[in-house]
Coordinates of C-alpha atoms in Angstrom, one line a residue:
L1 CA -86.6 63.9 -147.9
N2 CA -89.0 62.7 -150.6
A3 CA -91.8 64.8 -149.1
S4 CA -89.7 67.9 -148.7
I5 CA -88.7 68.1 -152.3
G6 CA -91.9 67.0 -153.9
G7 CA -90.5 63.8 -155.3
R8 CA -88.0 65.5 -157.6
M9 CA -85.0 63.5 -156.2
W10 CA -82.7 63.7 -159.2
A11 CA -83.3 67.5 -159.7
T12 CA -82.7 68.6 -156.2
H13 CA -80.8 65.8 -154.5
P14 CA -77.9 67.5 -152.5
N15 CA -75.3 65.1 -153.8
W16 CA -76.3 65.7 -157.4
A17 CA -77.3 69.3 -157.9
E18 CA -74.0 71.1 -157.3
S19 CA -71.8 68.3 -158.9
M20 CA -73.9 68.2 -162.1
Y21 CA -74.0 72.0 -162.3
Q22 CA -70.2 72.0 -162.5
A23 CA -70.1 69.1 -164.8
E24 CA -72.5 70.8 -167.2
E25 CA -70.2 73.8 -167.2
M26 CA -67.4 71.5 -168.4
L27 CA -69.2 70.1 -171.4
M28 CA -67.6 70.9 -174.8
E29 CA -69.4 71.7 -177.9
H30 CA -69.3 68.1 -179.3
Q31 CA -70.6 66.7 -176.1
R32 CA -73.5 69.2 -176.0
A33 CA -74.3 68.2 -179.6
A34 CA -74.5 64.5 -178.6
I35 CA -76.8 65.2 -175.6
L36 CA -79.0 67.3 -177.8
S37 CA -79.2 64.6 -180.4
M38 CA -80.3 62.0 -177.8
H39 CA -83.0 64.3 -176.4
K40 CA -84.3 64.9 -180.0
R41 CA -84.4 61.1 -180.5
D42 CA -86.4 60.8 -177.2
E43 CA -89.0 63.2 -178.6
R44 CA -89.6 60.9 -181.6
A45 CA -89.5 57.5 -179.9
D46 CA -89.0 56.1 -176.4
T47 CA -86.0 53.9 -177.2
G48 CA -82.4 53.5 -176.0
H49 CA -79.4 55.2 -177.6
F50 CA -76.3 54.1 -179.3
L51 CA -73.5 56.7 -178.6
I52 CA -70.4 56.5 -180.7
M53 CA -67.4 58.7 -179.7
D54 CA -63.7 58.2 -180.2
T55 CA -61.7 57.4 -177.1
G56 CA -60.8 60.5 -175.2
L57 CA -63.7 62.6 -176.4
G58 CA -65.7 62.3 -173.2
K59 CA -68.3 59.6 -173.5
T60 CA -68.5 59.2 -169.7
L61 CA -69.4 62.9 -169.0
T62 CA -71.8 62.9 -172.1
S63 CA -73.8 60.0 -170.9
L64 CA -73.8 61.2 -167.3
C65 CA -75.1 64.6 -168.2
Y66 CA -77.6 63.2 -170.6
F67 CA -79.2 60.9 -168.0
H68 CA -79.3 63.6 -165.3
R69 CA -81.0 65.9 -167.7
W70 CA -83.4 63.2 -168.8
L71 CA -84.3 62.2 -165.3
K72 CA -84.9 65.8 -164.3
Q73 CA -87.1 66.3 -167.4
Q74 CA -89.2 63.2 -166.5
E75 CA -89.7 64.6 -163.0
R76 CA -90.7 68.0 -164.3
R77 CA -93.3 66.3 -166.5
R78 CA -94.4 64.3 -163.4
K79 CA -94.3 61.1 -165.3
S80 CA -95.1 58.2 -163.0
Q81 CA -92.1 56.2 -164.3
A82 CA -89.6 58.8 -163.4
S83 CA -90.6 58.7 -159.7
K84 CA -89.7 55.1 -159.7
I85 CA -86.2 55.4 -161.1
E86 CA -83.8 55.2 -158.2
Y87 CA -80.6 53.8 -159.8
I88 CA -78.1 54.6 -162.5
L89 CA -76.3 51.4 -163.4
W90 CA -73.0 51.6 -165.2
V91 CA -72.0 48.3 -166.8
T92 CA -68.3 48.3 -167.7
P93 CA -65.8 45.6 -168.8
A94 CA -62.8 44.2 -167.0
G95 CA -59.9 46.6 -166.5
T96 CA -62.0 49.8 -166.5
V97 CA -63.9 49.6 -163.2
E98 CA -61.3 51.4 -161.1
N99 CA -60.6 54.1 -163.6
L100 CA -64.3 54.8 -164.0
M101 CA -64.8 55.0 -160.3
E102 CA -61.9 57.4 -160.0
Q103 CA -63.3 59.6 -162.8
L104 CA -66.9 59.6 -161.4
N105 CA -65.7 60.2 -157.8
S106 CA -62.7 62.6 -158.2
T107 CA -63.4 64.4 -161.4
W108 CA -67.2 64.7 -161.5
R109 CA -67.9 64.2 -157.8
V110 CA -71.2 62.3 -158.2
P111 CA -72.5 59.7 -155.7
T112 CA -70.9 56.4 -156.8
W113 CA -71.1 52.8 -155.6
K114 CA -69.0 49.9 -156.7
V115 CA -71.4 46.9 -156.8
P116 CA -69.7 44.0 -155.0
R117 CA -69.2 40.8 -156.9
I118 CA -71.8 38.2 -155.8
S119 CA -70.3 35.0 -154.5
A120 CA -72.0 31.7 -153.9
A121 CA -69.4 30.7 -151.3
K122 CA -70.4 30.4 -147.7
N123 CA -67.5 32.6 -146.7
P124 CA -67.2 35.2 -149.5
K125 CA -63.8 36.8 -150.2
F126 CA -63.2 40.3 -148.8
G127 CA -65.2 42.7 -150.9
D128 CA -67.6 40.1 -152.3
S129 CA -71.2 39.7 -151.1
T130 CA -73.8 37.0 -151.1
N131 CA -76.6 39.5 -151.9
L132 CA -77.1 42.3 -154.5
K133 CA -76.3 45.7 -153.0
L134 CA -77.2 48.8 -154.9
E135 CA -77.2 52.5 -153.7
R136 CA -80.2 54.6 -154.4
F137 CA -79.7 57.9 -156.3
A138 CA -76.1 56.9 -157.1
V139 CA -74.1 55.6 -160.1
N140 CA -73.8 51.9 -159.4
V141 CA -70.7 50.6 -161.3
I142 CA -70.9 46.9 -162.0
H143 CA -68.4 44.6 -163.8
A144 CA -69.9 43.2 -167.0
D145 CA -68.9 39.7 -166.1
H146 CA -70.8 39.9 -162.9
L147 CA -74.2 40.6 -164.5
R148 CA -75.5 37.1 -164.7
A149 CA -75.0 36.4 -161.0
A150 CA -76.4 39.8 -160.1
I151 CA -79.5 39.1 -162.2
D152 CA -80.1 35.8 -160.3
K153 CA -80.0 37.8 -157.1
G154 CA -82.5 40.5 -158.1
L155 CA -80.9 42.8 -160.6
A156 CA -83.6 42.0 -163.1
E157 CA -86.2 43.4 -160.8
K158 CA -84.1 46.5 -160.0
A159 CA -83.6 47.1 -163.7
T160 CA -87.2 48.4 -164.1
S161 CA -86.3 51.3 -161.7
S162 CA -83.0 52.0 -163.4
V163 CA -81.4 53.7 -166.3
I164 CA -78.3 52.0 -167.6
V165 CA -75.0 52.8 -169.4
F166 CA -73.4 49.9 -171.2
D167 CA -69.7 51.0 -171.5
E168 CA -67.7 49.6 -174.4
V169 CA -70.8 47.8 -175.6
D170 CA -68.9 46.3 -178.5
E171 CA -67.5 43.9 -176.0
M172 CA -71.0 42.7 -175.4
Y173 CA -71.7 41.6 -179.0
A174 CA -70.5 38.0 -178.9
P175 CA -73.0 35.2 -178.1
T176 CA -72.0 34.8 -174.5
L177 CA -73.8 34.7 -171.1
R178 CA -72.5 38.2 -170.5
T179 CA -74.1 39.5 -173.6
S180 CA -77.4 37.8 -173.0
A181 CA -77.5 39.2 -169.5
A182 CA -76.7 42.7 -170.8
R183 CA -79.4 42.4 -173.5
R184 CA -81.9 41.3 -170.9
L185 CA -81.2 44.4 -168.7
A186 CA -81.5 46.7 -171.8
Q187 CA -85.0 45.4 -172.5
L188 CA -86.1 45.8 -168.8
C189 CA -84.7 49.2 -167.9
A190 CA -86.4 52.6 -168.3
K191 CA -83.7 53.9 -170.6
F192 CA -80.2 52.9 -171.7
V193 CA -77.2 54.3 -173.5
A194 CA -74.9 51.8 -175.3
Q195 CA -71.6 53.6 -175.8
T196 CA -68.5 52.7 -177.7
A197 CA -65.7 54.0 -179.9
T198 CA -65.8 51.0 -182.2
P199 CA -69.5 50.0 -183.0
M200 CA -68.9 47.9 -186.1
R201 CA -67.7 44.4 -185.5
K202 CA -67.9 41.1 -187.4
N203 CA -70.8 39.9 -185.2
E204 CA -73.5 41.6 -187.2
S205 CA -76.3 39.6 -185.7
Q206 CA -75.5 40.8 -182.1
L207 CA -75.1 44.4 -183.3
R208 CA -78.5 44.1 -185.0
A209 CA -80.0 43.0 -181.7
W210 CA -78.6 46.0 -179.9
L211 CA -79.8 48.3 -182.6
A212 CA -83.3 46.9 -182.4
D213 CA -83.6 48.4 -178.9
T214 CA -82.6 51.8 -180.2
C215 CA -85.1 52.0 -183.1
S216 CA -88.9 52.3 -183.2
F217 CA -89.1 49.7 -186.0
P218 CA -88.1 46.1 -186.4
V219 CA -84.4 45.7 -187.5
D220 CA -83.2 43.0 -189.8
S221 CA -80.3 42.4 -192.2
Q222 CA -82.1 44.3 -194.9
N223 CA -82.4 47.6 -193.0
L224 CA -79.3 47.3 -190.8
L225 CA -77.7 50.4 -192.3
V226 CA -81.0 52.4 -191.9
A227 CA -81.0 51.4 -188.2
A228 CA -77.3 52.3 -187.9
S229 CA -78.0 55.7 -189.3
G230 CA -79.8 56.5 -186.0
M231 CA -76.6 56.1 -184.0
V232 CA -75.5 59.3 -182.3
S233 CA -72.0 59.5 -183.8
I234 CA -69.8 62.4 -182.8
Q235 CA -66.4 63.1 -184.5
L236 CA -64.2 66.1 -184.2
E237 CA -62.6 67.9 -187.1
L238 CA -59.4 69.3 -185.7
G239 CA -58.4 71.2 -188.8
I240 CA -54.8 70.0 -188.6
Q241 CA -53.0 69.8 -192.0
S242 CA -49.8 67.9 -192.9
I243 CA -47.4 69.8 -195.1
E244 CA -44.4 68.1 -196.7
K245 CA -41.5 70.0 -198.2
L246 CA -38.5 68.5 -199.9
E247 CA -35.1 70.2 -199.3
T248 CA -31.8 69.0 -200.7
T249 CA -28.4 69.6 -199.0
P250 CA -25.1 69.1 -200.9
M251 CA -23.0 66.5 -199.1
L252 CA -19.9 68.7 -198.6
D253 CA -17.1 67.7 -196.2
I254 CA -18.5 69.9 -193.5
V255 CA -21.9 68.3 -193.8
R256 CA -20.4 64.8 -193.6
K257 CA -18.4 65.7 -190.6
G258 CA -21.5 67.2 -188.9
C259 CA -23.5 64.0 -189.7
R260 CA -20.9 61.7 -188.2
S261 CA -20.8 63.8 -185.0
L262 CA -24.6 63.7 -184.7
I263 CA -24.7 59.9 -185.3
Q264 CA -22.0 59.3 -182.7
S265 CA -23.9 61.4 -180.1
R266 CA -27.2 59.7 -181.1
A267 CA -28.8 63.2 -181.6
W268 CA -31.5 61.9 -183.9
L269 CA -33.7 64.9 -183.8
E270 CA -30.9 67.2 -184.8
M271 CA -29.9 64.7 -187.4
A272 CA -33.3 64.8 -188.9
K273 CA -33.2 68.6 -189.0

Protein backbone atom coordinates (compact mmCIF):
# COMPACT_ATOMS: atom_id res chain seq x y z
CA LEU A 1 0.00 0.00 0.00
CA ASN A 2 2.84 2.41 0.82
CA ALA A 3 4.44 1.83 -2.57
CA SER A 4 1.18 2.22 -4.49
CA ILE A 5 0.45 5.69 -3.15
CA GLY A 6 3.96 7.03 -3.00
CA GLY A 7 4.10 7.25 0.77
CA ARG A 8 1.24 9.78 1.04
CA MET A 9 -0.72 7.70 3.53
CA TRP A 10 -2.69 10.44 5.25
CA ALA A 11 -3.70 12.12 2.00
CA THR A 12 -4.95 9.04 0.17
CA HIS A 13 -5.65 6.44 2.84
CA PRO A 14 -9.08 4.95 1.92
CA ASN A 15 -10.32 5.19 5.51
CA TRP A 16 -9.48 8.90 5.71
CA ALA A 17 -10.00 10.51 2.32
CA GLU A 18 -13.80 10.34 2.05
CA SER A 19 -14.48 10.85 5.77
CA MET A 20 -12.35 13.97 5.99
CA TYR A 21 -13.79 15.39 2.78
CA GLN A 22 -17.23 15.23 4.38
CA ALA A 23 -15.90 16.56 7.70
CA GLU A 24 -14.30 19.54 5.95
CA GLU A 25 -17.64 20.33 4.35
CA MET A 26 -19.20 20.53 7.84
CA LEU A 27 -16.72 23.07 9.20
CA MET A 28 -18.27 26.35 10.31
CA GLU A 29 -16.69 29.75 9.84
CA HIS A 30 -15.19 29.97 13.33
CA GLN A 31 -13.66 26.49 12.99
CA ARG A 32 -12.10 27.38 9.63
CA ALA A 33 -10.69 30.54 11.24
CA ALA A 34 -9.11 28.51 14.05
CA ILE A 35 -7.52 26.04 11.62
CA LEU A 36 -6.18 28.88 9.49
CA SER A 37 -4.70 30.56 12.59
CA MET A 38 -2.86 27.38 13.56
CA HIS A 39 -1.46 26.94 10.06
CA LYS A 40 -0.26 30.57 10.07
CA ARG A 41 1.48 29.92 13.38
CA ASP A 42 3.13 26.85 11.82
CA GLU A 43 4.63 29.08 9.13
CA ARG A 44 6.28 31.25 11.78
CA ALA A 45 7.52 28.55 14.16
CA ASP A 46 7.42 24.78 14.52
CA THR A 47 5.60 24.62 17.85
CA GLY A 48 2.50 23.12 19.38
CA HIS A 49 -0.82 24.96 19.64
CA PHE A 50 -3.10 26.04 22.47
CA LEU A 51 -6.69 26.00 21.14
CA ILE A 52 -9.36 27.74 23.22
CA MET A 53 -13.00 27.25 22.24
CA ASP A 54 -16.11 27.26 24.39
CA THR A 55 -17.87 23.96 25.01
CA GLY A 56 -20.09 23.06 22.07
CA LEU A 57 -18.23 25.09 19.45
CA GLY A 58 -16.54 22.05 17.91
CA LYS A 59 -13.00 21.66 19.26
CA THR A 60 -12.93 17.99 18.25
CA LEU A 61 -13.66 18.58 14.58
CA THR A 62 -11.37 21.62 14.49
CA SER A 63 -8.35 19.70 15.82
CA LEU A 64 -9.13 16.66 13.67
CA CYS A 65 -9.30 18.70 10.44
CA TYR A 66 -6.25 20.75 11.38
CA PHE A 67 -4.12 17.65 11.88
CA HIS A 68 -5.32 15.95 8.73
CA ARG A 69 -4.51 19.08 6.71
CA TRP A 70 -1.13 19.42 8.42
CA LEU A 71 -0.21 15.80 7.77
CA LYS A 72 -1.19 16.07 4.12
CA GLN A 73 0.79 19.28 3.84
CA GLN A 74 3.89 17.64 5.27
CA GLU A 75 3.53 14.74 2.83
CA ARG A 76 3.18 17.09 -0.15
CA ARG A 77 6.36 18.83 0.91
CA ARG A 78 7.95 15.38 1.24
CA LYS A 79 9.33 16.16 4.65
CA SER A 80 11.10 13.13 6.06
CA GLN A 81 9.37 13.55 9.41
CA ALA A 82 5.91 13.31 7.85
CA SER A 83 6.59 9.87 6.40
CA LYS A 84 7.29 8.64 9.92
CA ILE A 85 4.04 9.89 11.49
CA GLU A 86 1.74 6.91 11.82
CA TYR A 87 -0.48 7.75 14.78
CA ILE A 88 -2.87 10.40 16.01
CA LEU A 89 -3.05 10.14 19.80
CA TRP A 90 -6.03 11.70 21.54
CA VAL A 91 -5.47 12.07 25.29
CA THR A 92 -8.75 12.67 27.08
CA PRO A 93 -9.81 12.76 30.78
CA ALA A 94 -12.11 10.41 32.65
CA GLY A 95 -15.73 10.46 31.62
CA THR A 96 -15.13 11.62 28.05
CA VAL A 97 -13.62 8.55 26.39
CA GLU A 98 -16.84 6.88 25.27
CA ASN A 99 -18.47 10.10 24.05
CA LEU A 100 -15.35 10.97 22.09
CA MET A 101 -15.20 7.49 20.55
CA GLU A 102 -18.85 7.76 19.54
CA GLN A 103 -18.28 11.17 17.97
CA LEU A 104 -15.22 10.10 16.02
CA ASN A 105 -16.78 6.83 14.88
CA SER A 106 -20.40 7.71 14.20
CA THR A 107 -20.30 11.42 13.36
CA TRP A 108 -16.98 11.85 11.54
CA ARG A 109 -16.41 8.19 10.60
CA VAL A 110 -12.64 8.24 10.94
CA PRO A 111 -10.55 5.19 11.89
CA THR A 112 -10.57 5.07 15.69
CA TRP A 113 -8.99 2.81 18.29
CA LYS A 114 -9.55 2.84 22.05
CA VAL A 115 -6.16 2.14 23.60
CA PRO A 116 -6.58 -0.63 26.21
CA ARG A 117 -5.53 0.12 29.76
CA ILE A 118 -2.20 -1.51 30.50
CA SER A 119 -2.31 -3.84 33.47
CA ALA A 120 0.57 -5.30 35.46
CA ALA A 121 -1.58 -8.24 36.57
CA LYS A 122 -0.76 -11.74 35.31
CA ASN A 123 -4.39 -12.17 34.31
CA PRO A 124 -5.62 -8.75 33.14
CA LYS A 125 -9.28 -7.83 33.36
CA PHE A 126 -11.38 -8.06 30.23
CA GLY A 127 -10.45 -5.15 27.96
CA ASP A 128 -7.07 -4.55 29.62
CA SER A 129 -3.72 -5.50 28.12
CA THR A 130 -0.20 -6.23 29.29
CA ASN A 131 1.33 -4.45 26.27
CA LEU A 132 0.80 -1.15 24.47
CA LYS A 133 -1.44 -1.53 21.44
CA LEU A 134 -1.81 1.31 18.93
CA GLU A 135 -3.42 1.32 15.48
CA ARG A 136 -1.49 2.86 12.59
CA PHE A 137 -3.22 5.65 10.65
CA ALA A 138 -6.03 5.90 13.19
CA VAL A 139 -7.07 8.16 16.06
CA ASN A 140 -5.85 6.31 19.15
CA VAL A 141 -7.94 7.46 22.11
CA ILE A 142 -6.22 7.02 25.47
CA HIS A 143 -7.41 7.82 28.99
CA ALA A 144 -5.22 10.55 30.52
CA ASP A 145 -4.76 8.55 33.72
CA HIS A 146 -3.30 5.64 31.72
CA LEU A 147 -0.45 7.65 30.19
CA ARG A 148 2.20 6.81 32.77
CA ALA A 149 1.78 3.05 32.42
CA ALA A 150 1.65 3.38 28.63
CA ILE A 151 4.88 5.40 28.60
CA ASP A 152 6.62 2.63 30.54
CA LYS A 153 5.44 0.18 27.86
CA GLY A 154 6.71 2.09 24.84
CA LEU A 155 4.45 5.10 24.31
CA ALA A 156 7.42 7.47 24.64
CA GLU A 157 9.04 5.80 21.64
CA LYS A 158 5.77 5.91 19.68
CA ALA A 159 5.34 9.61 20.47
CA THR A 160 8.06 10.57 18.01
CA SER A 161 5.93 9.13 15.20
CA SER A 162 2.71 10.72 16.50
CA VAL A 163 0.75 13.93 16.59
CA ILE A 164 -1.24 14.42 19.79
CA VAL A 165 -4.42 16.16 20.94
CA PHE A 166 -4.58 16.87 24.66
CA ASP A 167 -8.29 17.22 25.34
CA GLU A 168 -9.38 19.42 28.29
CA VAL A 169 -5.71 20.20 28.91
CA ASP A 170 -6.63 22.38 31.90
CA GLU A 171 -7.06 19.12 33.81
CA MET A 172 -3.37 18.45 33.18
CA TYR A 173 -2.04 21.56 34.93
CA ALA A 174 -1.68 20.23 38.48
CA PRO A 175 1.73 18.82 39.51
CA THR A 176 0.71 15.17 39.21
CA LEU A 177 2.12 12.08 37.52
CA ARG A 178 -0.56 12.44 34.85
CA THR A 179 0.60 15.97 34.06
CA SER A 180 4.28 15.04 33.95
CA ALA A 181 3.47 12.14 31.58
CA ALA A 182 1.43 14.43 29.30
CA ARG A 183 4.17 17.08 29.30
CA ARG A 184 6.76 14.45 28.37
CA LEU A 185 4.69 13.33 25.38
CA ALA A 186 4.17 16.94 24.28
CA GLN A 187 7.93 17.42 24.13
CA LEU A 188 8.52 14.19 22.20
CA CYS A 189 5.76 14.26 19.58
CA ALA A 190 5.93 15.80 16.11
CA LYS A 191 3.11 18.28 16.79
CA PHE A 192 0.38 18.73 19.41
CA VAL A 193 -2.79 20.67 20.07
CA ALA A 194 -3.69 21.41 23.69
CA GLN A 195 -7.39 22.26 23.66
CA THR A 196 -9.69 23.52 26.38
CA ALA A 197 -12.60 25.84 27.09
CA THR A 198 -11.05 27.12 30.34
CA PRO A 199 -7.32 27.84 29.89
CA MET A 200 -6.72 30.05 32.91
CA ARG A 201 -6.41 28.26 36.23
CA LYS A 202 -4.74 29.06 39.55
CA ASN A 203 -1.76 26.84 38.72
CA GLU A 204 0.12 29.43 36.73
CA SER A 205 3.43 27.56 36.71
CA GLN A 206 1.95 24.54 34.92
CA LEU A 207 0.13 26.74 32.42
CA ARG A 208 3.45 28.46 31.80
CA ALA A 209 5.06 25.07 31.13
CA TRP A 210 2.44 24.22 28.50
CA LEU A 211 2.71 27.64 26.92
CA ALA A 212 6.47 27.23 26.62
CA ASP A 213 5.91 24.41 24.12
CA THR A 214 3.64 26.62 22.00
CA CYS A 215 6.08 29.53 21.75
CA SER A 216 9.35 30.05 19.94
CA PHE A 217 10.82 31.93 22.91
CA PRO A 218 11.44 31.11 26.59
CA VAL A 219 8.36 31.72 28.74
CA ASP A 220 8.53 32.98 32.33
CA SER A 221 6.31 34.84 34.77
CA GLN A 222 7.36 38.16 33.26
CA ASN A 223 6.18 37.42 29.72
CA LEU A 224 3.31 35.03 30.49
CA LEU A 225 0.68 37.33 28.98
CA VAL A 226 2.77 37.75 25.83
CA ALA A 227 2.94 33.98 25.49
CA ALA A 228 -0.78 33.64 26.21
CA SER A 229 -1.55 36.09 23.40
CA GLY A 230 -0.41 33.39 20.98
CA MET A 231 -3.25 31.09 22.02
CA VAL A 232 -5.74 30.40 19.24
CA SER A 233 -8.86 31.69 20.95
CA ILE A 234 -12.18 31.51 19.11
CA GLN A 235 -15.38 33.04 20.44
CA LEU A 236 -18.71 33.59 18.74
CA GLU A 237 -20.64 36.82 18.70
CA LEU A 238 -24.23 35.68 18.43
CA GLY A 239 -25.77 39.16 18.18
CA ILE A 240 -28.51 38.35 20.71
CA GLN A 241 -29.83 41.35 22.65
CA SER A 242 -31.84 41.38 25.85
CA ILE A 243 -34.65 43.95 25.89
CA GLU A 244 -36.54 44.68 29.11
CA LYS A 245 -39.87 46.50 29.18
CA LEU A 246 -41.89 47.42 32.24
CA GLU A 247 -45.66 47.15 32.01
CA THR A 248 -48.10 47.94 34.82
CA THR A 249 -51.49 46.26 35.22
CA PRO A 250 -54.18 47.68 37.53
CA MET A 251 -55.17 45.06 40.13
CA LEU A 252 -58.88 45.01 39.34
CA ASP A 253 -61.17 42.28 40.67
CA ILE A 254 -61.10 40.47 37.35
CA VAL A 255 -57.28 40.50 37.41
CA ARG A 256 -57.17 39.14 40.97
CA LYS A 257 -59.60 36.39 40.03
CA GLY A 258 -57.49 35.47 37.01
CA CYS A 259 -54.31 35.38 39.12
CA ARG A 260 -55.88 33.09 41.72
CA SER A 261 -57.02 30.72 38.98
CA LEU A 262 -53.55 30.60 37.42
CA ILE A 263 -51.88 30.01 40.78
CA GLN A 264 -54.23 27.14 41.60
CA SER A 265 -53.56 25.53 38.22
CA ARG A 266 -49.80 26.17 38.56
CA ALA A 267 -49.74 27.77 35.13
CA TRP A 268 -46.58 29.73 35.82
CA LEU A 269 -45.87 30.80 32.25
CA GLU A 270 -49.33 32.25 31.79
CA MET A 271 -48.99 33.87 35.22
CA ALA A 272 -45.78 35.56 34.14
CA LYS A 273 -47.43 36.83 30.98
